[in-house]
Amino acid sequence: MIYLTRRVEFSASHYYHNPEFSAEENRRIFGKCNNPHGHGHNYILEVTVKGEIDSRSGFVIDLKQLKEIMNREVVDALDHRHLNKEVPEFARQIPTPENIAIAIWKRLTPKLKLAQLHRVRLYETADLFVDFYGEA
């Protein structure tokens, strides 16, 4: 089994807010991240796929194809967007790094044909990242 990882970057804004909480509870739990005007991050996304090497091409996946899928499904959809207001998955879900990673997994999985998605790693900052392996 071969594991191959590709990295992309995108910038997006978001805020943390649970409509079931009071204003005070939202402020207490989420702090500055509850600012309704949002705040932004320069995210780094690593997508790892796994599979057998194709004997004809030598690839586990066509790198150009993987790049196109990641750009279309993630970068084009999330880059320079306010996640809460512009991305359907977050209309009713708090766009935490955990939830963003799961949403990215769900966007990518049906688009991969030969290789299988193994891991989505999303860096929100240089010292904060999440890994998702599809066990939601």
Tab-separated table of N, CA and C in Angstrom:
chain	number	residue	atom	x	y	z
A	1	MET	N	0.859	-1.178	0.000
A	1	MET	CA	0.000	0.000	0.000
A	1	MET	C	0.898	1.232	0.000
A	2	ILE	N	0.606	2.154	-0.883
A	2	ILE	CA	1.352	3.415	-0.982
A	2	ILE	C	0.450	4.550	-0.505
A	3	TYR	N	1.038	5.492	0.235
A	3	TYR	CA	0.331	6.668	0.723
A	3	TYR	C	0.951	7.887	0.068
A	4	LEU	N	0.127	8.720	-0.516
A	4	LEU	CA	0.597	9.919	-1.199
A	4	LEU	C	-0.150	11.119	-0.633
A	5	THR	N	0.574	12.188	-0.341
A	5	THR	CA	-0.032	13.377	0.261
A	5	THR	C	0.193	14.588	-0.628
A	6	ARG	N	-0.870	15.344	-0.834
A	6	ARG	CA	-0.805	16.592	-1.582
A	6	ARG	C	-1.287	17.705	-0.664
A	7	ARG	N	-0.675	18.882	-0.791
A	7	ARG	CA	-0.969	20.025	0.070
A	7	ARG	C	-1.492	21.188	-0.773
A	8	VAL	N	-2.509	21.873	-0.238
A	8	VAL	CA	-3.005	23.119	-0.820
A	8	VAL	C	-3.254	24.102	0.317
A	9	GLU	N	-3.371	25.352	-0.044
A	9	GLU	CA	-3.659	26.401	0.928
A	9	GLU	C	-4.893	27.170	0.487
A	10	PHE	N	-5.633	27.654	1.473
A	10	PHE	CA	-6.760	28.540	1.195
A	10	PHE	C	-6.963	29.437	2.403
A	11	SER	N	-7.570	30.573	2.153
A	11	SER	CA	-7.873	31.528	3.223
A	11	SER	C	-9.383	31.643	3.345
A	12	ALA	N	-9.856	31.694	4.577
A	12	ALA	CA	-11.296	31.818	4.796
A	12	ALA	C	-11.540	32.460	6.151
A	13	SER	N	-12.724	33.027	6.285
A	13	SER	CA	-13.110	33.588	7.574
A	13	SER	C	-14.285	32.793	8.127
A	14	HIS	N	-14.486	32.928	9.427
A	14	HIS	CA	-15.580	32.233	10.096
A	14	HIS	C	-15.745	32.820	11.491
A	15	TYR	N	-16.801	32.399	12.158
A	15	TYR	CA	-16.954	32.686	13.580
A	15	TYR	C	-17.643	31.497	14.215
A	16	TYR	N	-17.477	31.379	15.521
A	16	TYR	CA	-18.109	30.302	16.265
A	16	TYR	C	-19.342	30.862	16.958
A	17	HIS	N	-20.471	30.230	16.690
A	17	HIS	CA	-21.717	30.668	17.305
A	17	HIS	C	-22.690	29.504	17.289
A	18	ASN	N	-23.288	29.234	18.430
A	18	ASN	CA	-24.316	28.217	18.530
A	18	ASN	C	-25.625	28.926	18.849
A	19	PRO	N	-26.603	28.886	17.948
A	19	PRO	CA	-27.864	29.600	18.185
A	19	PRO	C	-28.643	29.064	19.381
A	20	GLU	N	-28.304	27.881	19.854
A	20	GLU	CA	-28.974	27.320	21.036
A	20	GLU	C	-28.429	27.919	22.333
A	21	PHE	N	-27.278	28.601	22.262
A	21	PHE	CA	-26.682	29.230	23.437
A	21	PHE	C	-27.148	30.669	23.551
A	22	SER	N	-27.156	31.178	24.745
A	22	SER	CA	-27.410	32.605	24.947
A	22	SER	C	-26.196	33.391	24.431
A	23	ALA	N	-26.381	34.706	24.281
A	23	ALA	CA	-25.261	35.551	23.849
A	23	ALA	C	-24.109	35.445	24.838
A	24	GLU	N	-24.435	35.438	26.120
A	24	GLU	CA	-23.391	35.335	27.151
A	24	GLU	C	-22.671	33.993	27.084
A	25	GLU	N	-23.421	32.933	26.870
A	25	GLU	CA	-22.820	31.599	26.805
A	25	GLU	C	-21.922	31.470	25.573
A	26	ASN	N	-22.366	32.020	24.437
A	26	ASN	CA	-21.526	32.021	23.234
A	26	ASN	C	-20.218	32.762	23.495
A	27	ARG	N	-20.300	33.932	24.138
A	27	ARG	CA	-19.087	34.701	24.445
A	27	ARG	C	-18.180	33.944	25.404
A	28	ARG	N	-18.777	33.307	26.410
A	28	ARG	CA	-17.989	32.587	27.403
A	28	ARG	C	-17.284	31.377	26.786
A	29	ILE	N	-17.984	30.624	25.969
A	29	ILE	CA	-17.418	29.403	25.405
A	29	ILE	C	-16.458	29.701	24.254
A	30	PHE	N	-16.839	30.637	23.378
A	30	PHE	CA	-16.067	30.859	22.157
A	30	PHE	C	-15.156	32.080	22.203
A	31	GLY	N	-15.330	32.948	23.199
A	31	GLY	CA	-14.456	34.113	23.336
A	31	GLY	C	-14.432	34.980	22.095
A	32	LYS	N	-13.224	35.417	21.714
A	32	LYS	CA	-13.072	36.291	20.548
A	32	LYS	C	-13.544	35.629	19.257
A	33	CYS	N	-13.564	34.308	19.230
A	33	CYS	CA	-13.998	33.587	18.030
A	33	CYS	C	-15.498	33.711	17.790
A	34	ASN	N	-16.227	34.326	18.742
A	34	ASN	CA	-17.658	34.539	18.598
A	34	ASN	C	-17.980	35.883	17.951
A	35	ASN	N	-16.978	36.664	17.599
A	35	ASN	CA	-17.200	37.953	16.937
A	35	ASN	C	-18.059	37.742	15.687
A	36	PRO	N	-19.247	38.340	15.603
A	36	PRO	CA	-20.137	38.089	14.464
A	36	PRO	C	-19.578	38.556	13.121
A	37	HIS	N	-18.567	39.399	13.158
A	37	HIS	CA	-17.934	39.833	11.908
A	37	HIS	C	-16.896	38.819	11.440
A	38	GLY	N	-16.575	37.868	12.287
A	38	GLY	CA	-15.669	36.793	11.924
A	38	GLY	C	-14.206	37.148	12.102
A	39	HIS	N	-13.392	36.174	11.823
A	39	HIS	CA	-11.937	36.317	11.809
A	39	HIS	C	-11.431	35.308	10.787
A	40	GLY	N	-10.221	35.492	10.311
A	40	GLY	CA	-9.738	34.655	9.227
A	40	GLY	C	-8.529	33.819	9.561
A	41	HIS	N	-8.318	32.826	8.722
A	41	HIS	CA	-7.156	31.941	8.822
A	41	HIS	C	-6.622	31.656	7.431
A	42	ASN	N	-5.334	31.403	7.375
A	42	ASN	CA	-4.704	30.870	6.171
A	42	ASN	C	-4.528	29.376	6.429
A	43	TYR	N	-5.475	28.601	5.941
A	43	TYR	CA	-5.494	27.167	6.185
A	43	TYR	C	-4.507	26.448	5.272
A	44	ILE	N	-3.942	25.376	5.790
A	44	ILE	CA	-3.154	24.449	4.984
A	44	ILE	C	-3.855	23.105	5.073
A	45	LEU	N	-4.139	22.548	3.917
A	45	LEU	CA	-4.826	21.263	3.839
A	45	LEU	C	-3.885	20.232	3.240
A	46	GLU	N	-3.735	19.121	3.928
A	46	GLU	CA	-3.008	17.976	3.400
A	46	GLU	C	-4.001	16.840	3.197
A	47	VAL	N	-4.032	16.320	1.984
A	47	VAL	CA	-4.903	15.206	1.656
A	47	VAL	C	-4.010	14.014	1.332
A	48	THR	N	-4.221	12.925	2.063
A	48	THR	CA	-3.447	11.704	1.843
A	48	THR	C	-4.368	10.651	1.254
A	49	VAL	N	-3.937	10.086	0.134
A	49	VAL	CA	-4.666	8.991	-0.491
A	49	VAL	C	-3.806	7.739	-0.411
A	50	LYS	N	-4.455	6.601	-0.525
A	50	LYS	CA	-3.720	5.337	-0.494
A	50	LYS	C	-4.217	4.434	-1.602
A	51	GLY	N	-3.346	3.534	-2.005
A	51	GLY	CA	-3.722	2.584	-3.037
A	51	GLY	C	-2.521	1.814	-3.527
A	52	GLU	N	-2.782	0.994	-4.497
A	52	GLU	CA	-1.720	0.226	-5.136
A	52	GLU	C	-1.172	1.041	-6.298
A	53	ILE	N	0.088	0.832	-6.606
A	53	ILE	CA	0.713	1.531	-7.726
A	53	ILE	C	0.241	0.904	-9.029
A	54	ASP	N	-0.214	1.729	-9.939
A	54	ASP	CA	-0.585	1.279	-11.273
A	54	ASP	C	0.697	0.903	-12.013
A	55	SER	N	0.780	-0.316	-12.503
A	55	SER	CA	2.010	-0.786	-13.145
A	55	SER	C	2.323	-0.033	-14.439
A	56	ARG	N	1.307	0.496	-15.089
A	56	ARG	CA	1.541	1.205	-16.352
A	56	ARG	C	2.024	2.627	-16.135
A	57	SER	N	1.423	3.336	-15.161
A	57	SER	CA	1.773	4.744	-14.950
A	57	SER	C	2.813	4.940	-13.846
A	58	GLY	N	2.871	3.997	-12.906
A	58	GLY	CA	3.735	4.162	-11.747
A	58	GLY	C	3.114	5.015	-10.655
A	59	PHE	N	1.872	5.438	-10.849
A	59	PHE	CA	1.160	6.312	-9.908
A	59	PHE	C	0.177	5.513	-9.069
A	60	VAL	N	-0.080	6.020	-7.859
A	60	VAL	CA	-1.213	5.545	-7.076
A	60	VAL	C	-2.450	6.346	-7.505
A	61	ILE	N	-2.215	7.570	-7.963
A	61	ILE	CA	-3.260	8.437	-8.515
A	61	ILE	C	-2.579	9.437	-9.440
A	62	ASP	N	-3.260	9.827	-10.468
A	62	ASP	CA	-2.748	10.862	-11.370
A	62	ASP	C	-2.670	12.166	-10.578
A	63	LEU	N	-1.464	12.704	-10.411
A	63	LEU	CA	-1.269	13.900	-9.584
A	63	LEU	C	-2.035	15.107	-10.114
A	64	LYS	N	-2.123	15.224	-11.417
A	64	LYS	CA	-2.884	16.328	-12.018
A	64	LYS	C	-4.364	16.196	-11.650
A	65	GLN	N	-4.877	14.983	-11.713
A	65	GLN	CA	-6.280	14.745	-11.359
A	65	GLN	C	-6.539	15.065	-9.889
A	66	LEU	N	-5.641	14.638	-8.993
A	66	LEU	CA	-5.819	14.924	-7.569
A	66	LEU	C	-5.799	16.431	-7.320
A	67	LYS	N	-4.890	17.132	-7.965
A	67	LYS	CA	-4.819	18.588	-7.814
A	67	LYS	C	-6.103	19.251	-8.294
A	68	GLU	N	-6.621	18.806	-9.430
A	68	GLU	CA	-7.867	19.375	-9.962
A	68	GLU	C	-9.038	19.130	-9.018
A	69	ILE	N	-9.128	17.937	-8.464
A	69	ILE	CA	-10.218	17.614	-7.529
A	69	ILE	C	-10.109	18.490	-6.290
A	70	MET	N	-8.908	18.603	-5.722
A	70	MET	CA	-8.723	19.415	-4.516
A	70	MET	C	-9.018	20.895	-4.792
A	71	ASN	N	-8.601	21.376	-5.938
A	71	ASN	CA	-8.882	22.781	-6.271
A	71	ASN	C	-10.375	23.020	-6.444
A	72	ARG	N	-11.036	22.139	-7.181
A	72	ARG	CA	-12.465	22.316	-7.455
A	72	ARG	C	-13.316	22.151	-6.189
A	73	GLU	N	-13.065	21.082	-5.433
A	73	GLU	CA	-13.914	20.741	-4.296
A	73	GLU	C	-13.595	21.513	-3.026
A	74	VAL	N	-12.365	21.997	-2.899
A	74	VAL	CA	-11.967	22.679	-1.666
A	74	VAL	C	-11.588	24.131	-1.933
A	75	VAL	N	-10.533	24.350	-2.692
A	75	VAL	CA	-10.019	25.708	-2.858
A	75	VAL	C	-11.069	26.611	-3.501
A	76	ASP	N	-11.621	26.208	-4.642
A	76	ASP	CA	-12.622	27.054	-5.310
A	76	ASP	C	-13.846	27.283	-4.432
A	77	ALA	N	-14.196	26.297	-3.618
A	77	ALA	CA	-15.403	26.382	-2.791
A	77	ALA	C	-15.201	27.151	-1.487
A	78	LEU	N	-13.975	27.136	-0.937
A	78	LEU	CA	-13.756	27.706	0.399
A	78	LEU	C	-12.856	28.939	0.420
A	79	ASP	N	-11.995	29.096	-0.564
A	79	ASP	CA	-11.008	30.173	-0.533
A	79	ASP	C	-11.670	31.540	-0.608
A	80	HIS	N	-11.268	32.405	0.291
A	80	HIS	CA	-11.784	33.775	0.398
A	80	HIS	C	-13.303	33.802	0.562
A	81	ARG	N	-13.791	32.872	1.356
A	81	ARG	CA	-15.224	32.794	1.680
A	81	ARG	C	-15.405	32.990	3.177
A	82	HIS	N	-16.576	33.489	3.532
A	82	HIS	CA	-16.987	33.496	4.938
A	82	HIS	C	-17.739	32.183	5.109
A	83	LEU	N	-17.132	31.241	5.796
A	83	LEU	CA	-17.656	29.882	5.848
A	83	LEU	C	-19.079	29.821	6.374
A	84	ASN	N	-19.388	30.575	7.426
A	84	ASN	CA	-20.734	30.547	8.007
A	84	ASN	C	-21.795	31.026	7.028
A	85	LYS	N	-21.426	31.971	6.184
A	85	LYS	CA	-22.418	32.643	5.334
A	85	LYS	C	-22.425	32.169	3.890
A	86	GLU	N	-21.337	31.573	3.428
A	86	GLU	CA	-21.238	31.259	2.003
A	86	GLU	C	-21.075	29.781	1.676
A	87	VAL	N	-20.845	28.944	2.660
A	87	VAL	CA	-20.607	27.523	2.403
A	87	VAL	C	-21.755	26.732	3.015
A	88	PRO	N	-22.521	26.025	2.185
A	88	PRO	CA	-23.738	25.360	2.659
A	88	PRO	C	-23.546	24.463	3.876
A	89	GLU	N	-22.440	23.748	3.962
A	89	GLU	CA	-22.233	22.841	5.089
A	89	GLU	C	-22.247	23.558	6.430
A	90	PHE	N	-21.961	24.857	6.429
A	90	PHE	CA	-21.832	25.575	7.689
A	90	PHE	C	-22.971	26.552	7.950
A	91	ALA	N	-24.043	26.398	7.221
A	91	ALA	CA	-25.224	27.221	7.480
A	91	ALA	C	-25.801	26.891	8.856
A	92	ARG	N	-25.656	25.622	9.281
A	92	ARG	CA	-26.206	25.186	10.573
A	92	ARG	C	-25.177	24.444	11.422
A	93	GLN	N	-23.930	24.492	11.008
A	93	GLN	CA	-22.883	23.783	11.735
A	93	GLN	C	-21.728	24.751	12.002
A	94	ILE	N	-21.160	24.700	13.181
A	94	ILE	CA	-20.069	25.596	13.556
A	94	ILE	C	-18.815	25.182	12.782
A	95	PRO	N	-18.198	26.103	12.026
A	95	PRO	CA	-17.029	25.755	11.217
A	95	PRO	C	-15.728	25.687	12.026
A	96	THR	N	-15.683	24.739	12.943
A	96	THR	CA	-14.456	24.456	13.677
A	96	THR	C	-13.519	23.695	12.737
A	97	PRO	N	-12.244	23.620	13.055
A	97	PRO	CA	-11.352	22.818	12.209
A	97	PRO	C	-11.826	21.369	12.080
A	98	GLU	N	-12.373	20.827	13.167
A	98	GLU	CA	-12.878	19.455	13.129
A	98	GLU	C	-13.984	19.306	12.086
A	99	ASN	N	-14.960	20.223	12.125
A	99	ASN	CA	-16.085	20.145	11.191
A	99	ASN	C	-15.669	20.473	9.766
A	100	ILE	N	-14.716	21.366	9.595
A	100	ILE	CA	-14.223	21.681	8.247
A	100	ILE	C	-13.535	20.446	7.652
A	101	ALA	N	-12.721	19.760	8.440
A	101	ALA	CA	-12.037	18.553	7.953
A	101	ALA	C	-13.042	17.488	7.524
A	102	ILE	N	-14.090	17.299	8.309
A	102	ILE	CA	-15.123	16.314	7.949
A	102	ILE	C	-15.834	16.731	6.662
A	103	ALA	N	-16.154	18.012	6.525
A	103	ALA	CA	-16.812	18.500	5.307
A	103	ALA	C	-15.926	18.288	4.089
A	104	ILE	N	-14.637	18.538	4.229
A	104	ILE	CA	-13.703	18.322	3.117
A	104	ILE	C	-13.660	16.841	2.757
A	105	TRP	N	-13.609	15.978	3.753
A	105	TRP	CA	-13.628	14.530	3.503
A	105	TRP	C	-14.861	14.159	2.668
A	106	LYS	N	-16.006	14.663	3.080
A	106	LYS	CA	-17.261	14.339	2.375
A	106	LYS	C	-17.272	14.888	0.953
A	107	ARG	N	-16.613	16.009	0.728
A	107	ARG	CA	-16.521	16.570	-0.618
A	107	ARG	C	-15.598	15.738	-1.509
A	108	LEU	N	-14.503	15.236	-0.946
A	108	LEU	CA	-13.487	14.554	-1.746
A	108	LEU	C	-13.780	13.080	-2.011
A	109	THR	N	-14.303	12.381	-1.024
A	109	THR	CA	-14.470	10.928	-1.131
A	109	THR	C	-15.171	10.479	-2.410
A	110	PRO	N	-16.313	11.053	-2.775
A	110	PRO	CA	-16.984	10.544	-3.978
A	110	PRO	C	-16.268	10.889	-5.284
A	111	LYS	N	-15.306	11.782	-5.239
A	111	LYS	CA	-14.618	12.207	-6.455
A	111	LYS	C	-13.404	11.343	-6.788
A	112	LEU	N	-12.937	10.553	-5.833
A	112	LEU	CA	-11.758	9.711	-6.048
A	112	LEU	C	-12.194	8.360	-6.596
A	113	LYS	N	-11.547	7.943	-7.672
A	113	LYS	CA	-11.942	6.687	-8.324
A	113	LYS	C	-11.003	5.534	-7.967
A	114	LEU	N	-9.704	5.675	-8.246
A	114	LEU	CA	-8.776	4.566	-8.026
A	114	LEU	C	-8.176	4.581	-6.632
A	115	ALA	N	-7.638	5.698	-6.240
A	115	ALA	CA	-7.055	5.803	-4.900
A	115	ALA	C	-8.168	6.031	-3.889
A	116	GLN	N	-7.895	5.660	-2.654
A	116	GLN	CA	-8.863	5.818	-1.569
A	116	GLN	C	-8.377	6.912	-0.631
A	117	LEU	N	-9.291	7.759	-0.192
A	117	LEU	CA	-8.930	8.800	0.753
A	117	LEU	C	-8.534	8.152	2.076
A	118	HIS	N	-7.370	8.536	2.582
A	118	HIS	CA	-6.860	7.971	3.830
A	118	HIS	C	-6.950	8.964	4.980
A	119	ARG	N	-6.531	10.216	4.717
A	119	ARG	CA	-6.491	11.212	5.784
A	119	ARG	C	-6.690	12.599	5.217
A	120	VAL	N	-7.413	13.413	5.978
A	120	VAL	CA	-7.493	14.849	5.744
A	120	VAL	C	-6.855	15.496	6.960
A	121	ARG	N	-5.806	16.271	6.734
A	121	ARG	CA	-5.172	17.034	7.808
A	121	ARG	C	-5.360	18.506	7.474
A	122	LEU	N	-5.957	19.235	8.412
A	122	LEU	CA	-6.223	20.649	8.203
A	122	LEU	C	-5.524	21.453	9.289
A	123	TYR	N	-4.611	22.324	8.860
A	123	TYR	CA	-3.946	23.256	9.774
A	123	TYR	C	-4.741	24.552	9.785
A	124	GLU	N	-5.182	24.951	10.963
A	124	GLU	CA	-5.816	26.260	11.105
A	124	GLU	C	-4.747	27.316	11.386
A	125	THR	N	-3.767	26.943	12.172
A	125	THR	CA	-2.596	27.779	12.440
A	125	THR	C	-1.388	26.848	12.425
A	126	ALA	N	-0.203	27.431	12.541
A	126	ALA	CA	1.018	26.623	12.507
A	126	ALA	C	1.068	25.600	13.644
A	127	ASP	N	0.403	25.900	14.760
A	127	ASP	CA	0.470	24.988	15.898
A	127	ASP	C	-0.876	24.341	16.246
A	128	LEU	N	-1.819	24.372	15.308
A	128	LEU	CA	-3.115	23.738	15.540
A	128	LEU	C	-3.588	23.052	14.256
A	129	PHE	N	-3.739	21.740	14.329
A	129	PHE	CA	-4.267	21.013	13.183
A	129	PHE	C	-5.126	19.865	13.655
A	130	VAL	N	-5.977	19.377	12.746
A	130	VAL	CA	-6.799	18.197	13.018
A	130	VAL	C	-6.550	17.170	11.932
A	131	ASP	N	-6.668	15.906	12.301
A	131	ASP	CA	-6.612	14.795	11.363
A	131	ASP	C	-7.970	14.112	11.375
A	132	PHE	N	-8.456	13.782	10.171
A	132	PHE	CA	-9.686	13.026	10.064
A	132	PHE	C	-9.451	11.854	9.138
A	133	TYR	N	-9.847	10.675	9.598
A	133	TYR	CA	-9.646	9.432	8.852
A	133	TYR	C	-10.964	8.800	8.391
A	134	GLY	N	-12.033	9.561	8.432
A	134	GLY	CA	-13.303	9.074	7.912
A	134	GLY	C	-14.188	8.368	8.899
A	135	GLU	N	-13.866	8.395	10.169
A	135	GLU	CA	-14.687	7.685	11.150
A	135	GLU	C	-15.701	8.608	11.808
A	136	ALA	N	-16.522	9.265	11.025
A	136	ALA	CA	-17.528	10.166	11.607
A	136	ALA	C	-18.811	9.423	11.887
